[in-house]
CSV table of C-alpha atoms in Angstrom, one decimal:
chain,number,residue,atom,x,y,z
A,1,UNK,CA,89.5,73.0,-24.9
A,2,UNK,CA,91.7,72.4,-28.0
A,3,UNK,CA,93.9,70.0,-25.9
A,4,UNK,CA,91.2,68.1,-24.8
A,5,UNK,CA,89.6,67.9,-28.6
A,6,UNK,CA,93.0,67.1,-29.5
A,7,UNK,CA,93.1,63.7,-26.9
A,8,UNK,CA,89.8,62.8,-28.0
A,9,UNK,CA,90.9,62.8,-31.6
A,10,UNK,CA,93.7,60.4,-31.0
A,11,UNK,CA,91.9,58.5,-29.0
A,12,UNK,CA,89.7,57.8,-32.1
A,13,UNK,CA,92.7,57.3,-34.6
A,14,UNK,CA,94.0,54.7,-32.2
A,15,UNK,CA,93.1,50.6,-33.5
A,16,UNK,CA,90.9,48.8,-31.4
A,17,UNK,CA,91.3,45.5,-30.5
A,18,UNK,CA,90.5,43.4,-27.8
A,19,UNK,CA,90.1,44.3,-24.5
A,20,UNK,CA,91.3,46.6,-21.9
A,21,UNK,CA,91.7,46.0,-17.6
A,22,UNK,CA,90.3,48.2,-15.4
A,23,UNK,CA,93.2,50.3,-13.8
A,24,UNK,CA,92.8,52.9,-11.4
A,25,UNK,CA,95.0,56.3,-12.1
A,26,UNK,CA,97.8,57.5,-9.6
A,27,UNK,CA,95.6,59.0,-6.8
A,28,UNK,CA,97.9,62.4,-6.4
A,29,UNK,CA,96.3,64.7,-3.4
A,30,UNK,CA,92.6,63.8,-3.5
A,31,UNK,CA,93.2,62.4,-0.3
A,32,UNK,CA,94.4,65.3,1.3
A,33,UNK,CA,95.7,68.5,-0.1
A,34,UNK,CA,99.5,69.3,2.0
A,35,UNK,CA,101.9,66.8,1.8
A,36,UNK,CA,102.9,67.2,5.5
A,37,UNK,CA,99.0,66.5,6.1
A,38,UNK,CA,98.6,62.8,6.7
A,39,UNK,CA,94.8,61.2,5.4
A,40,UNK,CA,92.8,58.1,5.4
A,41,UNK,CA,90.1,57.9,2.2
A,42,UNK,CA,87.4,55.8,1.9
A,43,UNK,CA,85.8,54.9,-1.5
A,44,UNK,CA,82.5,53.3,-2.5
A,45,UNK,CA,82.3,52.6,-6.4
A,46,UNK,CA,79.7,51.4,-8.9
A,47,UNK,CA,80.4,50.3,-11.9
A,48,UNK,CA,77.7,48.6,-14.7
A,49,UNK,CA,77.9,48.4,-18.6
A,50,UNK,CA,74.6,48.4,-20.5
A,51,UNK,CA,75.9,46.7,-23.1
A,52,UNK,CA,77.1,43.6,-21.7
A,53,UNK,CA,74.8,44.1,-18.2
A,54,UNK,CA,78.1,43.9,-16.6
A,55,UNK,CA,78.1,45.2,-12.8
A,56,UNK,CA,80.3,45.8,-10.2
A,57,UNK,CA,80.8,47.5,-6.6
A,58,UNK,CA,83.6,48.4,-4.5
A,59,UNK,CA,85.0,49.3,-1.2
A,60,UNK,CA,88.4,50.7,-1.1
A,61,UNK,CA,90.6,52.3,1.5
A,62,UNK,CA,93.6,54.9,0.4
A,63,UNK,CA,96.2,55.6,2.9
A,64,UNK,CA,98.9,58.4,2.7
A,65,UNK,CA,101.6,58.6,4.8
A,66,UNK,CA,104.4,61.9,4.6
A,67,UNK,CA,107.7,60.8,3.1
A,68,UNK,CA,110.3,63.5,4.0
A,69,UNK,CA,109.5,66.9,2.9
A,70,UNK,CA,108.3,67.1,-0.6
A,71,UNK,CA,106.3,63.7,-0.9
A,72,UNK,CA,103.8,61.1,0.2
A,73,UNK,CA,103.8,57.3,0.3
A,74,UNK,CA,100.6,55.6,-0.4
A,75,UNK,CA,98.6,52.4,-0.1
A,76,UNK,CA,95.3,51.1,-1.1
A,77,UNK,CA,93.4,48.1,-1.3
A,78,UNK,CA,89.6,47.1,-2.3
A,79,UNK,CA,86.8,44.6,-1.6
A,80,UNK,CA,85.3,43.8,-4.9
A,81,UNK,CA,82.6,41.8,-6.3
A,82,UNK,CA,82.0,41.6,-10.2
A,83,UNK,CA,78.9,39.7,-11.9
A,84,UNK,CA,79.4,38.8,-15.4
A,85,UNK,CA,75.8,38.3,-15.7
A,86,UNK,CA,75.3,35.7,-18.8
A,87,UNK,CA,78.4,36.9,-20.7
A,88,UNK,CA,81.7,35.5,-18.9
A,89,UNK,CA,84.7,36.8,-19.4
A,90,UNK,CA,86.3,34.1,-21.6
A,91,UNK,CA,83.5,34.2,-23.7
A,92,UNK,CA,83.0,37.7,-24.7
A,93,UNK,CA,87.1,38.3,-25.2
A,94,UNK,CA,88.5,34.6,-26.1
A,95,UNK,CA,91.9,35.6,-26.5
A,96,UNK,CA,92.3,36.1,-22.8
A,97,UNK,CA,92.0,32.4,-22.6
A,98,UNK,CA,95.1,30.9,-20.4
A,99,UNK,CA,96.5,27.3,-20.8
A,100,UNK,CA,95.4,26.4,-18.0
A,101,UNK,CA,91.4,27.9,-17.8
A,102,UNK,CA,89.0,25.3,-17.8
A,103,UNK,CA,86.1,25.3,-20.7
A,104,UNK,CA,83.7,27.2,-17.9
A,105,UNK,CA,86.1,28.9,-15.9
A,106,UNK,CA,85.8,31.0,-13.5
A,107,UNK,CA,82.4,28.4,-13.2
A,108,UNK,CA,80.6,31.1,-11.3
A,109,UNK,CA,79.2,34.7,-13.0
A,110,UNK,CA,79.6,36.5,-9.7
A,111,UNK,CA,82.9,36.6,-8.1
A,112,UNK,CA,83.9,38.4,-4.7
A,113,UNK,CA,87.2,39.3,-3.0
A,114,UNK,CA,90.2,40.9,-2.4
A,115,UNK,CA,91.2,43.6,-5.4
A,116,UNK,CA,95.0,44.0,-6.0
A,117,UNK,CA,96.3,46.3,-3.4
A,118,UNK,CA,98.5,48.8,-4.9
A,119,UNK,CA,101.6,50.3,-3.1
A,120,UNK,CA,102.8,54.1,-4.7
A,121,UNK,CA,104.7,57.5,-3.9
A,122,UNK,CA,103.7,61.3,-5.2
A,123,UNK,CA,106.8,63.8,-4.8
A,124,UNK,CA,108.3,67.0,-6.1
A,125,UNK,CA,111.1,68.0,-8.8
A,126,UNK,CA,112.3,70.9,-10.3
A,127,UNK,CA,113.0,71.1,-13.9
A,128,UNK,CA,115.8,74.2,-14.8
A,129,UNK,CA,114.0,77.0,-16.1
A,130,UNK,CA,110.7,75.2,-16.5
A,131,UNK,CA,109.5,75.5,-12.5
A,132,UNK,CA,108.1,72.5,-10.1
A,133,UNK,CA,106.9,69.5,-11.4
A,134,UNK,CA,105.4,65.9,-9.9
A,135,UNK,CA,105.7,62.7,-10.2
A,136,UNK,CA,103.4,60.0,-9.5
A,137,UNK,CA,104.3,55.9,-9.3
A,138,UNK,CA,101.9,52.8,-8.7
A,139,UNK,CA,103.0,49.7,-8.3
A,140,UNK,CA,100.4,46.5,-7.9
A,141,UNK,CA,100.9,44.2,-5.9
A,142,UNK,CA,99.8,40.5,-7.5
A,143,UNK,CA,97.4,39.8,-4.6
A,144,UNK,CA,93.3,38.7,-5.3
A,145,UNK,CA,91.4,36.6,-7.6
A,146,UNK,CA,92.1,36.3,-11.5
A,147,UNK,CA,88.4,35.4,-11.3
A,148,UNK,CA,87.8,39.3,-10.7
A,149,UNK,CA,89.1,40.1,-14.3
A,150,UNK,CA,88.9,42.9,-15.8
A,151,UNK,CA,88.2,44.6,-12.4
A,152,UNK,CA,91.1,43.2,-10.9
A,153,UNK,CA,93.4,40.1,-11.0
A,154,UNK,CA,96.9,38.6,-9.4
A,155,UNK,CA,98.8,40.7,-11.9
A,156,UNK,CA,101.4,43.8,-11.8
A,157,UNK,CA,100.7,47.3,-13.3
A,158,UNK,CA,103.1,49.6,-13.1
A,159,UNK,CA,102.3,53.2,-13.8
A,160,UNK,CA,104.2,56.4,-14.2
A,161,UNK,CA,103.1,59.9,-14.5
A,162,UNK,CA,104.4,63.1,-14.5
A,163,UNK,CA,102.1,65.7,-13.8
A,164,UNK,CA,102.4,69.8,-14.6
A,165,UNK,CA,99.8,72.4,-13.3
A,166,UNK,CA,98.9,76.0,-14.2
A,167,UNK,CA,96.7,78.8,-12.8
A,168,UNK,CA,94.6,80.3,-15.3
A,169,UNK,CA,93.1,82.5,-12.6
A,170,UNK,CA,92.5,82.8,-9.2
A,171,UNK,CA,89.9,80.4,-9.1
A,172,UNK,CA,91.0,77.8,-12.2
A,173,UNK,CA,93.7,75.6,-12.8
A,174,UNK,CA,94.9,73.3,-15.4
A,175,UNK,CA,96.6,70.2,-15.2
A,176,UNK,CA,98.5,67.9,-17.3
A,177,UNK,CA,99.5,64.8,-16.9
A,178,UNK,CA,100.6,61.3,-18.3
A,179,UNK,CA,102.9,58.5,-18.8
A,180,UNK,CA,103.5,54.8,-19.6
A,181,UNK,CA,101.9,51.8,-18.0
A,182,UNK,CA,103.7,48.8,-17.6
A,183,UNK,CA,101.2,45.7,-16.4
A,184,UNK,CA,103.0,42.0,-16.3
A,185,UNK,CA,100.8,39.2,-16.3
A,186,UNK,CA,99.5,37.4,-13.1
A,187,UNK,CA,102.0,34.5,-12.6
A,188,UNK,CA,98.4,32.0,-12.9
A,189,UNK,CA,97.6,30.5,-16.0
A,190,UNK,CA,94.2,31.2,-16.1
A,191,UNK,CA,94.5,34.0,-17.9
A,192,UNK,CA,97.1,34.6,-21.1
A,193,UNK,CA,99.4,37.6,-21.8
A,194,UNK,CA,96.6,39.2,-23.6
A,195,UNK,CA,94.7,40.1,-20.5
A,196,UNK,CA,97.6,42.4,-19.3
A,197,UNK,CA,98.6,45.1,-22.2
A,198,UNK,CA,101.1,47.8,-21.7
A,199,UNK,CA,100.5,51.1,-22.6
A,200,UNK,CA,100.6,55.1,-22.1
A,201,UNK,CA,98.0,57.4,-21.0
A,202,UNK,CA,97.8,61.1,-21.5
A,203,UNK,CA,95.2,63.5,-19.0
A,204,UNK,CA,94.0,67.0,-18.5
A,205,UNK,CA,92.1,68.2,-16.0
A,206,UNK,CA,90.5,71.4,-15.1
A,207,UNK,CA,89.5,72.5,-11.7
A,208,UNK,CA,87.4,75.3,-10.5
A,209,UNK,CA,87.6,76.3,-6.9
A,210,UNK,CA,84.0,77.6,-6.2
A,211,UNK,CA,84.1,78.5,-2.8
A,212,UNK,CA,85.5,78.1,0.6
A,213,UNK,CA,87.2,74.0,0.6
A,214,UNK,CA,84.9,73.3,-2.6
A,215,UNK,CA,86.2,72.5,-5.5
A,216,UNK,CA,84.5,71.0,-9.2
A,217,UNK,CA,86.8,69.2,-11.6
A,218,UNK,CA,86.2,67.8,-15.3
A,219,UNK,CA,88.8,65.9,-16.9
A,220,UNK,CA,89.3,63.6,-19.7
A,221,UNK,CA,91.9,60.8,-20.0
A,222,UNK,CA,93.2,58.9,-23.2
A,223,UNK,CA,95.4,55.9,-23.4
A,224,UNK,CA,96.0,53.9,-25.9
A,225,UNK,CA,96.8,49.8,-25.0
A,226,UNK,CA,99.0,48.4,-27.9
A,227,UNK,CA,96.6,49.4,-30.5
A,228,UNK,CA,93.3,49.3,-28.3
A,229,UNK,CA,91.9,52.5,-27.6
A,230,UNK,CA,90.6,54.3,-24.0
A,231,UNK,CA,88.9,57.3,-23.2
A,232,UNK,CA,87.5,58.4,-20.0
A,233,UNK,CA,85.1,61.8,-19.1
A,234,UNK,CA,85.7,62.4,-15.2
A,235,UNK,CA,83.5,64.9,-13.3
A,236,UNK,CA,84.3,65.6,-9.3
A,237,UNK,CA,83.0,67.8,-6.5
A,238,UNK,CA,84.5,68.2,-2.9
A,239,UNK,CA,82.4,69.7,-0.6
A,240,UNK,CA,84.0,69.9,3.5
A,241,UNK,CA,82.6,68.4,6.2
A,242,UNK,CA,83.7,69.8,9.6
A,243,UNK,CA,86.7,71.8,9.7
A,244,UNK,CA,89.3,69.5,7.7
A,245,UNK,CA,87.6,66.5,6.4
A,246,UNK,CA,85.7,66.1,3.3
A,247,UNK,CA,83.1,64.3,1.0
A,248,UNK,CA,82.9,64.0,-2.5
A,249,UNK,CA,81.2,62.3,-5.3
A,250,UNK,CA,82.7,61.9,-9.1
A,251,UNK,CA,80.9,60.0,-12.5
A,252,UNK,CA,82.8,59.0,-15.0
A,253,UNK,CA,82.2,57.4,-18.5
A,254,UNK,CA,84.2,55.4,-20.5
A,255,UNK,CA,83.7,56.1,-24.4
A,256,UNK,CA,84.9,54.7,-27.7
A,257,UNK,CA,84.6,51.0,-29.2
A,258,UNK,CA,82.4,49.2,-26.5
A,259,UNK,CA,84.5,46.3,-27.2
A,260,UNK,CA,87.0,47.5,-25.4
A,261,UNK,CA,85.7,49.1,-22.4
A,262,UNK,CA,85.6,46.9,-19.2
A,263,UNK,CA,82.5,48.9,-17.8
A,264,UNK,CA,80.6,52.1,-19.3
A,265,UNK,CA,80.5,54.1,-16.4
A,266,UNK,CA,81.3,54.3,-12.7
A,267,UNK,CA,79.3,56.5,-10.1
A,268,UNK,CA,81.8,57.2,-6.9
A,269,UNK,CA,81.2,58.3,-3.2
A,270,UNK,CA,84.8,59.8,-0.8
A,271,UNK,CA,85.1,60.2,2.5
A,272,UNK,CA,88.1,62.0,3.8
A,273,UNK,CA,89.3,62.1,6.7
A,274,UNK,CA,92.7,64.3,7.8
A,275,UNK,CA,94.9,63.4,10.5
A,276,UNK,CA,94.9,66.5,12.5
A,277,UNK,CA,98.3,66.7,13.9
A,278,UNK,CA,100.0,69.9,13.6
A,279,UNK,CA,102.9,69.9,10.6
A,280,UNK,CA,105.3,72.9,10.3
A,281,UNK,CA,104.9,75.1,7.9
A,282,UNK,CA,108.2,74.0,5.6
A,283,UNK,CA,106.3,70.7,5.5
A,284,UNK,CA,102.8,71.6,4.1
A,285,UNK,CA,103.4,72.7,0.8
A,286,UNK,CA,99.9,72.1,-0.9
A,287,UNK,CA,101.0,69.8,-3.5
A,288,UNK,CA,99.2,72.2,-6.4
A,289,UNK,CA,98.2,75.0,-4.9
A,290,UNK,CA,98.4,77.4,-2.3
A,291,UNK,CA,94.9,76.5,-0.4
A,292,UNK,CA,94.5,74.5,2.6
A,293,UNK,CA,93.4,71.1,1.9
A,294,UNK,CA,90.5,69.5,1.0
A,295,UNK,CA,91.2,70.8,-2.8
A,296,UNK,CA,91.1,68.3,-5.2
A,297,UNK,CA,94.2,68.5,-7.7
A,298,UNK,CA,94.3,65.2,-8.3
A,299,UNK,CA,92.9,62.9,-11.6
């Protein structure tokens, strides 16, 4: 509890300007919990802001694929549609402004498409004296619509994490997490440099494992975007559905300055499935603990 005072607290020292894009953290095992234990996820997200009466929804698919012994590939990709309602984009953060953006632009307060897929690896490493540790990398790809900004656009994040767990107990465990964020503008001129700020993020999360393949997680995530501060509240439950796929349903809240914040909050729905081909036992390590998947050790 003191770390996560301590994040919130710097969170709140940080400046605030401007705004801050929508990124989604390294997804780590919540889509399956061995690594030799390939998955398909599906997501369904809503986000809104009752500030702003911005909305969007969302329907993403994660893939992860085993890559050697001690990691995972993945890919994902969303369908997104954002309504800016009767405050565009341009309007409520002018500094986003491109050369090239028209006085109205994007013309249209609701905008559908293609999200920025994002291409990424989780693995293993071994620090001398200091046990296992994991690392996580994202990499966008600058595919979609600047029009979808700040849900999206035809930019390049770049995000690493490294990522260290501990049992508290049988039934708890705490993890920490975090790294810098690296996001290059979308090679369009619609939007400036201003729209894509670098940064670093710091997370904790701590998991309870309440019964057989069900798991509750609360976890808070700071970052701070050259001088323009985030903070996010996560809440998860995984509950099983037959004998090795699951569902699960997380909230999450963005807090600080409001002008920062893309959306307030986002309400999420998971489907899991797990391929079910048999994987030796040297090659299903659970990537944070010893329990057969569908734990949640992920952000």
């Amino acid at each position: 509890m003191a770390l996560l005072a301590t994040l919130l607290l710097l969170a709140q020292a940080a400046g605030v300007r401007a705004q801050i894009p929508y990124l989604d953290p390294i997804p780590w095992v919540k889509t399956t919990a061995k690594i030799g234990q390939e998955a398909v996820l599906f997501n369904l997200d809503r986000f809104w802001d009752t500030r702003t009466d911005w909305t969007a929804n969302r329907l993403g698919v994660t893939g992860l694929l085993r890559a050697g012994r001690s990691g995972m590939f993945y890919f994902r990709v969303w369908y997104v549609a954002f309504d800016s309602g009767d405050l565009p984009v341009l309007e409520r953060w002018p500094d986003v402004r491109g050369t090239d953006a028209e006085p109205d632009w994007p013309g249209e307060a609701r905008s559908v498409g293609l999200g920025r897929p994002q291409l990424g690896a989780v693995g293993q490493f071994s620090i001398y004296g200091l046990g296992k540790w994991w690392y996580g990398l994202g990499v966008g790809l600058p595919i979609g619509r600047d029009q979808l900004y700040p849900m999206s656009a035809a930019s390049i994040p770049v995000q690493l994490d490294v990522r260290k767990s501990f049992d508290l107990s049988a039934a708890v465990q705490l993890a920490l997490y975090g790294g810098p964020i690296w996001h290059f503008p979308s090679s369009r001129d619609k939007l400036s440099e201003e729209a894509f700020p670098n940064g670093f993020h710091g997370a904790a999360d701590l998991q309870w494992v309440l019964g057989e393949r069900r798991t509750l997680t609360g976890g808070v995530d700071v970052a701070d975007f050259q001088g323009r501060a985030a903070v996010r509240l996560r809440l998860r439950y995984w509950l099983p559905i037959g004998s090795d796929d699951a569902f699960g349903v997380e909230a999450a809240w963005e807090l600080g300055n409001t002008e920062n914040r893309s959306t307030e909050a986002v309400v999420s729905i998971f489907w899991r499935f797990n391929r079910r081909a048999a994987v030796a036992e040297d090659q299903s390590e659970p990537l944070t603990a010893p329990k057969p998947p569908p734990t949640d050790r992920g952000s």
